[in-house]
JSON list of C-alpha atoms in Angstrom, two decimals:
[
{"chain": "A", "resi": 1, "resn": "MET", "atom": "CA", "xyz": [64.98, -19.70, -90.80]},
{"chain": "A", "resi": 2, "resn": "GLN", "atom": "CA", "xyz": [64.62, -16.70, -93.09]},
{"chain": "A", "resi": 3, "resn": "THR", "atom": "CA", "xyz": [61.18, -15.46, -93.90]},
{"chain": "A", "resi": 4, "resn": "LYS", "atom": "CA", "xyz": [60.08, -14.48, -97.41]},
{"chain": "A", "resi": 5, "resn": "ASN", "atom": "CA", "xyz": [60.19, -10.78, -96.62]},
{"chain": "A", "resi": 6, "resn": "SER", "atom": "CA", "xyz": [63.82, -10.96, -95.48]},
{"chain": "A", "resi": 7, "resn": "TYR", "atom": "CA", "xyz": [64.97, -11.40, -99.07]},
{"chain": "A", "resi": 8, "resn": "PHE", "atom": "CA", "xyz": [63.71, -7.92, -100.00]},
{"chain": "A", "resi": 9, "resn": "LEU", "atom": "CA", "xyz": [65.58, -4.72, -99.28]},
{"chain": "A", "resi": 10, "resn": "ASP", "atom": "CA", "xyz": [64.04, -2.24, -96.92]},
{"chain": "A", "resi": 11, "resn": "LEU", "atom": "CA", "xyz": [63.43, 0.81, -99.12]},
{"chain": "A", "resi": 12, "resn": "THR", "atom": "CA", "xyz": [61.92, 2.90, -96.36]},
{"chain": "A", "resi": 13, "resn": "PRO", "atom": "CA", "xyz": [65.07, 5.06, -95.81]},
{"chain": "A", "resi": 14, "resn": "LEU", "atom": "CA", "xyz": [65.33, 5.71, -99.56]},
{"chain": "A", "resi": 15, "resn": "ARG", "atom": "CA", "xyz": [61.64, 6.63, -99.71]},
{"chain": "A", "resi": 16, "resn": "GLU", "atom": "CA", "xyz": [62.03, 8.99, -96.78]},
{"chain": "A", "resi": 17, "resn": "LEU", "atom": "CA", "xyz": [65.07, 10.58, -98.44]},
{"chain": "A", "resi": 18, "resn": "MET", "atom": "CA", "xyz": [63.15, 11.14, -101.67]},
{"chain": "A", "resi": 19, "resn": "LEU", "atom": "CA", "xyz": [60.42, 12.90, -99.70]},
{"chain": "A", "resi": 20, "resn": "SER", "atom": "CA", "xyz": [62.79, 14.91, -97.51]},
{"chain": "A", "resi": 21, "resn": "ARG", "atom": "CA", "xyz": [62.43, 18.64, -98.17]},
{"chain": "A", "resi": 22, "resn": "THR", "atom": "CA", "xyz": [65.52, 19.42, -96.11]},
{"chain": "A", "resi": 23, "resn": "PHE", "atom": "CA", "xyz": [67.73, 17.13, -98.19]},
{"chain": "A", "resi": 24, "resn": "TRP", "atom": "CA", "xyz": [66.63, 18.43, -101.60]},
{"chain": "A", "resi": 25, "resn": "PHE", "atom": "CA", "xyz": [66.63, 22.04, -100.43]},
{"chain": "A", "resi": 26, "resn": "SER", "atom": "CA", "xyz": [70.16, 21.64, -99.07]},
{"chain": "A", "resi": 27, "resn": "LEU", "atom": "CA", "xyz": [71.29, 20.01, -102.31]},
{"chain": "A", "resi": 28, "resn": "SER", "atom": "CA", "xyz": [69.82, 22.93, -104.25]},
{"chain": "A", "resi": 29, "resn": "ILE", "atom": "CA", "xyz": [71.86, 25.35, -102.15]},
{"chain": "A", "resi": 30, "resn": "VAL", "atom": "CA", "xyz": [75.01, 23.26, -102.68]},
{"chain": "A", "resi": 31, "resn": "PHE", "atom": "CA", "xyz": [74.66, 23.44, -106.46]},
{"chain": "A", "resi": 32, "resn": "SER", "atom": "CA", "xyz": [74.08, 27.19, -106.28]},
{"chain": "A", "resi": 33, "resn": "ILE", "atom": "CA", "xyz": [77.28, 27.59, -104.26]},
{"chain": "A", "resi": 34, "resn": "LEU", "atom": "CA", "xyz": [79.22, 25.40, -106.71]},
{"chain": "A", "resi": 35, "resn": "TYR", "atom": "CA", "xyz": [78.15, 27.60, -109.61]},
{"chain": "A", "resi": 36, "resn": "SER", "atom": "CA", "xyz": [79.11, 30.65, -107.55]},
{"chain": "A", "resi": 37, "resn": "ILE", "atom": "CA", "xyz": [82.61, 29.27, -106.95]},
{"chain": "A", "resi": 38, "resn": "LEU", "atom": "CA", "xyz": [83.13, 28.79, -110.68]},
{"chain": "A", "resi": 39, "resn": "PHE", "atom": "CA", "xyz": [81.97, 32.36, -111.24]},
{"chain": "A", "resi": 40, "resn": "LEU", "atom": "CA", "xyz": [84.30, 33.76, -108.58]},
{"chain": "A", "resi": 41, "resn": "GLN", "atom": "CA", "xyz": [87.29, 32.05, -110.17]},
{"chain": "A", "resi": 42, "resn": "ILE", "atom": "CA", "xyz": [86.59, 34.00, -113.35]},
{"chain": "A", "resi": 43, "resn": "ALA", "atom": "CA", "xyz": [85.57, 37.26, -111.67]},
{"chain": "A", "resi": 44, "resn": "PHE", "atom": "CA", "xyz": [88.70, 37.48, -109.50]},
{"chain": "A", "resi": 45, "resn": "GLY", "atom": "CA", "xyz": [90.98, 35.80, -112.02]},
{"chain": "A", "resi": 46, "resn": "SER", "atom": "CA", "xyz": [92.43, 39.16, -112.96]},
{"chain": "A", "resi": 47, "resn": "GLU", "atom": "CA", "xyz": [92.64, 42.49, -111.14]},
{"chain": "A", "resi": 48, "resn": "TYR", "atom": "CA", "xyz": [91.20, 44.28, -114.14]},
{"chain": "A", "resi": 49, "resn": "SER", "atom": "CA", "xyz": [88.49, 41.80, -115.17]},
{"chain": "A", "resi": 50, "resn": "ILE", "atom": "CA", "xyz": [84.96, 43.16, -115.22]},
{"chain": "A", "resi": 51, "resn": "GLN", "atom": "CA", "xyz": [81.74, 42.01, -116.84]},
{"chain": "A", "resi": 52, "resn": "ASP", "atom": "CA", "xyz": [80.76, 43.83, -120.06]},
{"chain": "A", "resi": 53, "resn": "ASP", "atom": "CA", "xyz": [77.48, 45.31, -118.79]},
{"chain": "A", "resi": 54, "resn": "ALA", "atom": "CA", "xyz": [79.14, 46.33, -115.54]},
{"chain": "A", "resi": 55, "resn": "ARG", "atom": "CA", "xyz": [81.66, 48.43, -117.47]},
{"chain": "A", "resi": 56, "resn": "ARG", "atom": "CA", "xyz": [78.82, 50.70, -118.50]},
{"chain": "A", "resi": 57, "resn": "ILE", "atom": "CA", "xyz": [76.40, 50.59, -115.58]},
{"chain": "A", "resi": 58, "resn": "ILE", "atom": "CA", "xyz": [78.65, 49.99, -112.57]},
{"chain": "A", "resi": 59, "resn": "VAL", "atom": "CA", "xyz": [81.93, 51.78, -113.26]},
{"chain": "A", "resi": 60, "resn": "TRP", "atom": "CA", "xyz": [80.47, 55.26, -112.71]},
{"chain": "A", "resi": 61, "resn": "MET", "atom": "CA", "xyz": [79.63, 54.17, -109.14]},
{"chain": "A", "resi": 62, "resn": "MET", "atom": "CA", "xyz": [83.33, 54.37, -108.32]},
{"chain": "A", "resi": 63, "resn": "ARG", "atom": "CA", "xyz": [82.43, 58.00, -107.75]},
{"chain": "A", "resi": 64, "resn": "PHE", "atom": "CA", "xyz": [80.94, 56.89, -104.44]},
{"chain": "A", "resi": 65, "resn": "SER", "atom": "CA", "xyz": [84.49, 56.12, -103.29]},
{"chain": "A", "resi": 66, "resn": "ASP", "atom": "CA", "xyz": [86.14, 59.04, -105.08]},
{"chain": "A", "resi": 67, "resn": "SER", "atom": "CA", "xyz": [83.93, 61.97, -106.03]},
{"chain": "A", "resi": 68, "resn": "GLU", "atom": "CA", "xyz": [86.66, 63.40, -108.30]},
{"chain": "A", "resi": 69, "resn": "LEU", "atom": "CA", "xyz": [86.47, 60.51, -110.77]},
{"chain": "A", "resi": 70, "resn": "PHE", "atom": "CA", "xyz": [85.25, 61.04, -114.34]},
{"chain": "A", "resi": 71, "resn": "PRO", "atom": "CA", "xyz": [84.86, 64.85, -114.21]},
{"chain": "A", "resi": 72, "resn": "ASP", "atom": "CA", "xyz": [82.61, 66.21, -116.96]},
{"chain": "A", "resi": 73, "resn": "ASP", "atom": "CA", "xyz": [82.27, 62.74, -118.46]},
{"chain": "A", "resi": 74, "resn": "PHE", "atom": "CA", "xyz": [78.97, 62.85, -120.36]},
{"chain": "A", "resi": 75, "resn": "LEU", "atom": "CA", "xyz": [78.87, 59.08, -120.84]},
{"chain": "A", "resi": 76, "resn": "MET", "atom": "CA", "xyz": [79.30, 58.41, -117.11]},
{"chain": "A", "resi": 77, "resn": "ASN", "atom": "CA", "xyz": [76.68, 61.05, -116.33]},
{"chain": "A", "resi": 78, "resn": "TYR", "atom": "CA", "xyz": [74.28, 59.37, -118.74]},
{"chain": "A", "resi": 79, "resn": "TYR", "atom": "CA", "xyz": [74.67, 55.95, -117.13]},
{"chain": "A", "resi": 80, "resn": "GLN", "atom": "CA", "xyz": [74.34, 57.52, -113.70]},
{"chain": "A", "resi": 81, "resn": "TRP", "atom": "CA", "xyz": [71.01, 59.03, -114.77]},
{"chain": "A", "resi": 82, "resn": "LEU", "atom": "CA", "xyz": [69.96, 55.70, -116.32]},
{"chain": "A", "resi": 83, "resn": "THR", "atom": "CA", "xyz": [70.72, 53.53, -113.27]},
{"chain": "A", "resi": 84, "resn": "PRO", "atom": "CA", "xyz": [67.67, 52.65, -111.09]},
{"chain": "A", "resi": 85, "resn": "SER", "atom": "CA", "xyz": [67.71, 54.39, -107.71]},
{"chain": "A", "resi": 86, "resn": "GLY", "atom": "CA", "xyz": [67.54, 51.13, -105.76]},
{"chain": "A", "resi": 87, "resn": "LEU", "atom": "CA", "xyz": [70.69, 49.75, -107.35]},
{"chain": "A", "resi": 88, "resn": "ALA", "atom": "CA", "xyz": [72.58, 53.03, -106.96]},
{"chain": "A", "resi": 89, "resn": "SER", "atom": "CA", "xyz": [71.57, 53.26, -103.29]},
{"chain": "A", "resi": 90, "resn": "LEU", "atom": "CA", "xyz": [72.74, 49.71, -102.59]},
{"chain": "A", "resi": 91, "resn": "TYR", "atom": "CA", "xyz": [76.16, 50.29, -104.17]},
{"chain": "A", "resi": 92, "resn": "LYS", "atom": "CA", "xyz": [76.46, 53.61, -102.36]},
{"chain": "A", "resi": 93, "resn": "LEU", "atom": "CA", "xyz": [75.73, 51.90, -99.05]},
{"chain": "A", "resi": 94, "resn": "MET", "atom": "CA", "xyz": [78.43, 49.32, -99.75]},
{"chain": "A", "resi": 95, "resn": "SER", "atom": "CA", "xyz": [80.95, 52.05, -100.57]},
{"chain": "A", "resi": 96, "resn": "MET", "atom": "CA", "xyz": [80.16, 53.69, -97.23]},
{"chain": "A", "resi": 97, "resn": "VAL", "atom": "CA", "xyz": [81.22, 50.51, -95.42]},
{"chain": "A", "resi": 98, "resn": "GLY", "atom": "CA", "xyz": [84.42, 50.28, -97.44]},
{"chain": "A", "resi": 99, "resn": "ILE", "atom": "CA", "xyz": [83.49, 47.99, -100.35]},
{"chain": "A", "resi": 100, "resn": "ASN", "atom": "CA", "xyz": [84.05, 49.71, -103.68]},
{"chain": "A", "resi": 101, "resn": "ALA", "atom": "CA", "xyz": [81.66, 49.23, -106.57]},
{"chain": "A", "resi": 102, "resn": "ILE", "atom": "CA", "xyz": [83.86, 46.90, -108.63]},
{"chain": "A", "resi": 103, "resn": "VAL", "atom": "CA", "xyz": [84.50, 44.46, -105.77]},
{"chain": "A", "resi": 104, "resn": "PHE", "atom": "CA", "xyz": [80.88, 44.47, -104.68]},
{"chain": "A", "resi": 105, "resn": "ASN", "atom": "CA", "xyz": [79.82, 43.91, -108.28]},
{"chain": "A", "resi": 106, "resn": "LYS", "atom": "CA", "xyz": [81.79, 40.65, -108.26]},
{"chain": "A", "resi": 107, "resn": "LEU", "atom": "CA", "xyz": [80.34, 39.51, -104.93]},
{"chain": "A", "resi": 108, "resn": "VAL", "atom": "CA", "xyz": [76.67, 40.40, -105.21]},
{"chain": "A", "resi": 109, "resn": "PRO", "atom": "CA", "xyz": [75.85, 37.69, -107.83]},
{"chain": "A", "resi": 110, "resn": "ILE", "atom": "CA", "xyz": [76.53, 35.05, -105.17]},
{"chain": "A", "resi": 111, "resn": "ALA", "atom": "CA", "xyz": [73.78, 36.46, -102.93]},
{"chain": "A", "resi": 112, "resn": "LEU", "atom": "CA", "xyz": [71.45, 36.93, -105.90]},
{"chain": "A", "resi": 113, "resn": "GLY", "atom": "CA", "xyz": [71.99, 33.32, -106.95]},
{"chain": "A", "resi": 114, "resn": "LEU", "atom": "CA", "xyz": [71.29, 31.96, -103.47]},
{"chain": "A", "resi": 115, "resn": "ILE", "atom": "CA", "xyz": [68.14, 34.04, -103.03]},
{"chain": "A", "resi": 116, "resn": "SER", "atom": "CA", "xyz": [66.91, 33.01, -106.48]},
{"chain": "A", "resi": 117, "resn": "THR", "atom": "CA", "xyz": [67.52, 29.36, -105.63]},
{"chain": "A", "resi": 118, "resn": "ILE", "atom": "CA", "xyz": [65.64, 29.61, -102.33]},
{"chain": "A", "resi": 119, "resn": "TYR", "atom": "CA", "xyz": [62.58, 31.26, -103.84]},
{"chain": "A", "resi": 120, "resn": "CYS", "atom": "CA", "xyz": [62.61, 29.03, -106.93]},
{"chain": "A", "resi": 121, "resn": "TYR", "atom": "CA", "xyz": [62.53, 25.97, -104.69]},
{"chain": "A", "resi": 122, "resn": "ARG", "atom": "CA", "xyz": [59.65, 27.39, -102.66]},
{"chain": "A", "resi": 123, "resn": "VAL", "atom": "CA", "xyz": [57.68, 28.45, -105.72]},
{"chain": "A", "resi": 124, "resn": "SER", "atom": "CA", "xyz": [58.09, 24.94, -107.15]},
{"chain": "A", "resi": 125, "resn": "LEU", "atom": "CA", "xyz": [56.71, 23.39, -103.97]},
{"chain": "A", "resi": 126, "resn": "GLN", "atom": "CA", "xyz": [53.74, 25.76, -104.06]},
{"chain": "A", "resi": 127, "resn": "ILE", "atom": "CA", "xyz": [52.90, 24.50, -107.55]},
{"chain": "A", "resi": 128, "resn": "LEU", "atom": "CA", "xyz": [53.91, 20.85, -107.11]},
{"chain": "A", "resi": 129, "resn": "PRO", "atom": "CA", "xyz": [54.66, 19.77, -103.51]},
{"chain": "A", "resi": 130, "resn": "VAL", "atom": "CA", "xyz": [57.35, 17.25, -104.48]},
{"chain": "A", "resi": 131, "resn": "PRO", "atom": "CA", "xyz": [60.83, 18.05, -103.10]},
{"chain": "A", "resi": 132, "resn": "LEU", "atom": "CA", "xyz": [62.60, 16.36, -106.01]},
{"chain": "A", "resi": 133, "resn": "ALA", "atom": "CA", "xyz": [60.70, 18.61, -108.44]},
{"chain": "A", "resi": 134, "resn": "GLY", "atom": "CA", "xyz": [61.88, 21.62, -106.46]},
{"chain": "A", "resi": 135, "resn": "PHE", "atom": "CA", "xyz": [65.48, 20.49, -106.74]},
{"chain": "A", "resi": 136, "resn": "ILE", "atom": "CA", "xyz": [65.22, 19.89, -110.49]},
{"chain": "A", "resi": 137, "resn": "SER", "atom": "CA", "xyz": [63.68, 23.34, -110.93]},
{"chain": "A", "resi": 138, "resn": "THR", "atom": "CA", "xyz": [66.51, 25.04, -109.05]},
{"chain": "A", "resi": 139, "resn": "LEU", "atom": "CA", "xyz": [69.11, 22.99, -110.93]},
{"chain": "A", "resi": 140, "resn": "PHE", "atom": "CA", "xyz": [67.77, 24.11, -114.31]},
{"chain": "A", "resi": 141, "resn": "LEU", "atom": "CA", "xyz": [67.43, 27.67, -113.02]},
{"chain": "A", "resi": 142, "resn": "ASN", "atom": "CA", "xyz": [71.05, 27.85, -111.86]},
{"chain": "A", "resi": 143, "resn": "GLN", "atom": "CA", "xyz": [72.26, 26.26, -115.08]},
{"chain": "A", "resi": 144, "resn": "ASN", "atom": "CA", "xyz": [70.41, 28.92, -117.06]},
{"chain": "A", "resi": 145, "resn": "LEU", "atom": "CA", "xyz": [71.37, 31.85, -114.83]},
{"chain": "A", "resi": 146, "resn": "TRP", "atom": "CA", "xyz": [75.10, 31.20, -114.73]},
{"chain": "A", "resi": 147, "resn": "LEU", "atom": "CA", "xyz": [75.36, 30.48, -118.46]},
{"chain": "A", "resi": 148, "resn": "LYS", "atom": "CA", "xyz": [74.10, 34.00, -119.21]},
{"chain": "A", "resi": 149, "resn": "ASP", "atom": "CA", "xyz": [75.45, 37.37, -118.16]},
{"chain": "A", "resi": 150, "resn": "ASP", "atom": "CA", "xyz": [72.36, 38.71, -116.38]},
{"chain": "A", "resi": 151, "resn": "LEU", "atom": "CA", "xyz": [73.01, 37.44, -112.87]},
{"chain": "A", "resi": 152, "resn": "GLY", "atom": "CA", "xyz": [76.78, 37.67, -113.03]},
{"chain": "A", "resi": 153, "resn": "SER", "atom": "CA", "xyz": [76.68, 41.28, -114.19]},
{"chain": "A", "resi": 154, "resn": "GLY", "atom": "CA", "xyz": [75.39, 42.60, -110.85]},
{"chain": "A", "resi": 155, "resn": "THR", "atom": "CA", "xyz": [73.32, 45.09, -112.86]},
{"chain": "A", "resi": 156, "resn": "PRO", "atom": "CA", "xyz": [69.55, 45.70, -112.62]},
{"chain": "A", "resi": 157, "resn": "ARG", "atom": "CA", "xyz": [68.83, 42.62, -114.75]},
{"chain": "A", "resi": 158, "resn": "GLY", "atom": "CA", "xyz": [70.57, 40.45, -112.15]},
{"chain": "A", "resi": 159, "resn": "PHE", "atom": "CA", "xyz": [68.14, 41.60, -109.47]},
{"chain": "A", "resi": 160, "resn": "LEU", "atom": "CA", "xyz": [65.13, 40.63, -111.57]},
{"chain": "A", "resi": 161, "resn": "TYR", "atom": "CA", "xyz": [65.34, 36.91, -110.79]},
{"chain": "A", "resi": 162, "resn": "PRO", "atom": "CA", "xyz": [65.36, 36.88, -106.96]},
{"chain": "A", "resi": 163, "resn": "LEU", "atom": "CA", "xyz": [62.86, 39.74, -106.65]},
{"chain": "A", "resi": 164, "resn": "PHE", "atom": "CA", "xyz": [60.41, 38.41, -109.22]},
{"chain": "A", "resi": 165, "resn": "LEU", "atom": "CA", "xyz": [60.56, 34.90, -107.78]},
{"chain": "A", "resi": 166, "resn": "ALA", "atom": "CA", "xyz": [59.95, 36.37, -104.33]},
{"chain": "A", "resi": 167, "resn": "PHE", "atom": "CA", "xyz": [56.96, 38.27, -105.72]},
{"chain": "A", "resi": 168, "resn": "ILE", "atom": "CA", "xyz": [55.51, 35.09, -107.26]},
{"chain": "A", "resi": 169, "resn": "TYR", "atom": "CA", "xyz": [56.11, 33.08, -104.09]},
{"chain": "A", "resi": 170, "resn": "TYR", "atom": "CA", "xyz": [54.34, 35.53, -101.79]},
{"chain": "A", "resi": 171, "resn": "LEU", "atom": "CA", "xyz": [51.56, 35.98, -104.33]},
{"chain": "A", "resi": 172, "resn": "LEU", "atom": "CA", "xyz": [50.94, 32.22, -104.38]},
{"chain": "A", "resi": 173, "resn": "ARG", "atom": "CA", "xyz": [50.84, 32.21, -100.59]},
{"chain": "A", "resi": 174, "resn": "SER", "atom": "CA", "xyz": [48.57, 35.29, -100.50]},
{"chain": "A", "resi": 175, "resn": "SER", "atom": "CA", "xyz": [51.09, 37.04, -98.23]},
{"chain": "A", "resi": 176, "resn": "THR", "atom": "CA", "xyz": [49.97, 40.61, -98.86]},
{"chain": "A", "resi": 177, "resn": "ILE", "atom": "CA", "xyz": [52.70, 42.70, -97.23]},
{"chain": "A", "resi": 178, "resn": "PRO", "atom": "CA", "xyz": [55.74, 40.67, -98.41]},
{"chain": "A", "resi": 179, "resn": "CYS", "atom": "CA", "xyz": [54.25, 40.53, -101.90]},
{"chain": "A", "resi": 180, "resn": "LEU", "atom": "CA", "xyz": [53.82, 44.31, -101.98]},
{"chain": "A", "resi": 181, "resn": "LEU", "atom": "CA", "xyz": [57.35, 44.84, -100.64]},
{"chain": "A", "resi": 182, "resn": "SER", "atom": "CA", "xyz": [58.86, 42.60, -103.33]},
{"chain": "A", "resi": 183, "resn": "LEU", "atom": "CA", "xyz": [56.87, 44.51, -105.95]},
{"chain": "A", "resi": 184, "resn": "ILE", "atom": "CA", "xyz": [58.20, 47.82, -104.63]},
{"chain": "A", "resi": 185, "resn": "LEU", "atom": "CA", "xyz": [61.77, 46.48, -104.71]},
{"chain": "A", "resi": 186, "resn": "LEU", "atom": "CA", "xyz": [61.23, 45.41, -108.32]},
{"chain": "A", "resi": 187, "resn": "ALA", "atom": "CA", "xyz": [60.20, 48.96, -109.14]},
{"chain": "A", "resi": 188, "resn": "PHE", "atom": "CA", "xyz": [63.35, 50.36, -107.51]},
{"chain": "A", "resi": 189, "resn": "PHE", "atom": "CA", "xyz": [65.82, 47.83, -108.93]},
{"chain": "A", "resi": 190, "resn": "TYR", "atom": "CA", "xyz": [64.40, 46.86, -112.34]},
{"chain": "A", "resi": 191, "resn": "PRO", "atom": "CA", "xyz": [61.44, 49.05, -113.31]},
{"chain": "A", "resi": 192, "resn": "PRO", "atom": "CA", "xyz": [60.57, 47.30, -116.63]},
{"chain": "A", "resi": 193, "resn": "SER", "atom": "CA", "xyz": [59.72, 44.08, -114.76]},
{"chain": "A", "resi": 194, "resn": "VAL", "atom": "CA", "xyz": [56.94, 45.89, -112.91]},
{"chain": "A", "resi": 195, "resn": "LEU", "atom": "CA", "xyz": [54.84, 45.80, -116.07]},
{"chain": "A", "resi": 196, "resn": "VAL", "atom": "CA", "xyz": [54.98, 41.99, -116.06]},
{"chain": "A", "resi": 197, "resn": "ALA", "atom": "CA", "xyz": [54.23, 41.80, -112.33]},
{"chain": "A", "resi": 198, "resn": "SER", "atom": "CA", "xyz": [51.32, 44.22, -112.70]},
{"chain": "A", "resi": 199, "resn": "GLY", "atom": "CA", "xyz": [49.96, 42.10, -115.54]},
{"chain": "A", "resi": 200, "resn": "VAL", "atom": "CA", "xyz": [50.10, 39.03, -113.28]},
{"chain": "A", "resi": 201, "resn": "LEU", "atom": "CA", "xyz": [48.15, 40.88, -110.59]},
{"chain": "A", "resi": 202, "resn": "VAL", "atom": "CA", "xyz": [45.46, 41.95, -113.04]},
{"chain": "A", "resi": 203, "resn": "LEU", "atom": "CA", "xyz": [45.14, 38.50, -114.63]},
{"chain": "A", "resi": 204, "resn": "ARG", "atom": "CA", "xyz": [44.60, 36.95, -111.18]},
{"chain": "A", "resi": 205, "resn": "LEU", "atom": "CA", "xyz": [41.36, 38.91, -110.93]},
{"chain": "A", "resi": 206, "resn": "PHE", "atom": "CA", "xyz": [39.86, 36.91, -113.80]},
{"chain": "A", "resi": 207, "resn": "SER", "atom": "CA", "xyz": [38.96, 33.27, -114.13]},
{"chain": "A", "resi": 208, "resn": "TRP", "atom": "CA", "xyz": [37.59, 31.09, -116.93]},
{"chain": "A", "resi": 209, "resn": "ASN", "atom": "CA", "xyz": [34.41, 29.43, -115.76]},
{"chain": "A", "resi": 210, "resn": "ASN", "atom": "CA", "xyz": [31.75, 27.71, -117.88]},
{"chain": "A", "resi": 211, "resn": "GLN", "atom": "CA", "xyz": [33.36, 29.08, -121.04]},
{"chain": "A", "resi": 212, "resn": "ARG", "atom": "CA", "xyz": [33.07, 32.62, -119.72]},
{"chain": "A", "resi": 213, "resn": "LEU", "atom": "CA", "xyz": [35.59, 35.10, -118.45]},
{"chain": "A", "resi": 214, "resn": "ARG", "atom": "CA", "xyz": [34.58, 36.17, -114.97]},
{"chain": "A", "resi": 215, "resn": "LEU", "atom": "CA", "xyz": [35.88, 38.84, -112.61]},
{"chain": "A", "resi": 216, "resn": "THR", "atom": "CA", "xyz": [36.60, 37.74, -109.06]},
{"chain": "A", "resi": 217, "resn": "THR", "atom": "CA", "xyz": [34.21, 38.77, -106.33]},
{"chain": "A", "resi": 218, "resn": "ASP", "atom": "CA", "xyz": [36.91, 38.69, -103.66]},
{"chain": "A", "resi": 219, "resn": "ARG", "atom": "CA", "xyz": [37.15, 42.29, -102.48]},
{"chain": "A", "resi": 220, "resn": "LYS", "atom": "CA", "xyz": [40.50, 41.64, -100.80]},
{"chain": "A", "resi": 221, "resn": "GLU", "atom": "CA", "xyz": [42.07, 40.58, -104.12]},
{"chain": "A", "resi": 222, "resn": "ILE", "atom": "CA", "xyz": [40.63, 43.59, -105.94]},
{"chain": "A", "resi": 223, "resn": "VAL", "atom": "CA", "xyz": [41.75, 46.08, -103.29]},
{"chain": "A", "resi": 224, "resn": "PHE", "atom": "CA", "xyz": [45.24, 44.56, -103.15]},
{"chain": "A", "resi": 225, "resn": "CYS", "atom": "CA", "xyz": [45.58, 44.78, -106.93]},
{"chain": "A", "resi": 226, "resn": "ILE", "atom": "CA", "xyz": [44.46, 48.42, -107.02]},
{"chain": "A", "resi": 227, "resn": "VAL", "atom": "CA", "xyz": [46.71, 49.44, -104.12]},
{"chain": "A", "resi": 228, "resn": "SER", "atom": "CA", "xyz": [49.71, 47.63, -105.61]},
{"chain": "A", "resi": 229, "resn": "LEU", "atom": "CA", "xyz": [49.26, 49.22, -109.02]},
{"chain": "A", "resi": 230, "resn": "LEU", "atom": "CA", "xyz": [48.84, 52.65, -107.46]},
{"chain": "A", "resi": 231, "resn": "VAL", "atom": "CA", "xyz": [51.97, 52.31, -105.30]},
{"chain": "A", "resi": 232, "resn": "VAL", "atom": "CA", "xyz": [54.04, 51.11, -108.23]},
{"chain": "A", "resi": 233, "resn": "PHE", "atom": "CA", "xyz": [52.73, 53.90, -110.46]},
{"chain": "A", "resi": 234, "resn": "LEU", "atom": "CA", "xyz": [53.71, 56.52, -107.88]},
{"chain": "A", "resi": 235, "resn": "ILE", "atom": "CA", "xyz": [57.20, 55.00, -107.53]},
{"chain": "A", "resi": 236, "resn": "LEU", "atom": "CA", "xyz": [57.76, 55.00, -111.30]},
{"chain": "A", "resi": 237, "resn": "LEU", "atom": "CA", "xyz": [56.77, 58.66, -111.46]},
{"chain": "A", "resi": 238, "resn": "THR", "atom": "CA", "xyz": [59.54, 59.66, -109.04]}
]
């Protein structure tokens, strides 16, 4: 004889799936890879295809593979001077291992997209510890990133998203050293973003309490903010 409860479905597996961080994190990575595949089909669709911003900022880096390229080219010299040192060093390192600038420029957005997805998911869980919310956040992020040219360009703007999300994640977790390292990388790869990150650090020192703006009394937070701003200032001077 069937009991009353036997007529109802057991929703425990579904409930566990909805709360599974591994499942939603893995699904976030899958969608990031799917977007990357669509991008690669366009990027390698033609031997001579190259993103518009990369034509200006990346092409001069072919000099890393052939130092005789673009002799006395004032435009190439200008973009070489304009390129952040971190980006130039990364492309130079890739050329030393046999990957020229144009090919690497088409591959690096995949890594940037994956790193952005990972940190976006983690930042979401720091704010709202619901795995489904983390997946939705990464889905909207990837939709936005791959519809624009920033990430796919492989230029300094493309490095903003993974590095800034890493900075926010470690800041939320109060991980001092990783947070400082991500801030330093921001300064080397996309210097303008350091102004925003510095503003975030300064704002964290203040709180609104009893209708008054108060400065934190946590010496660790104050020292970290001062040290971070000083390090970034010294980097931007170089």
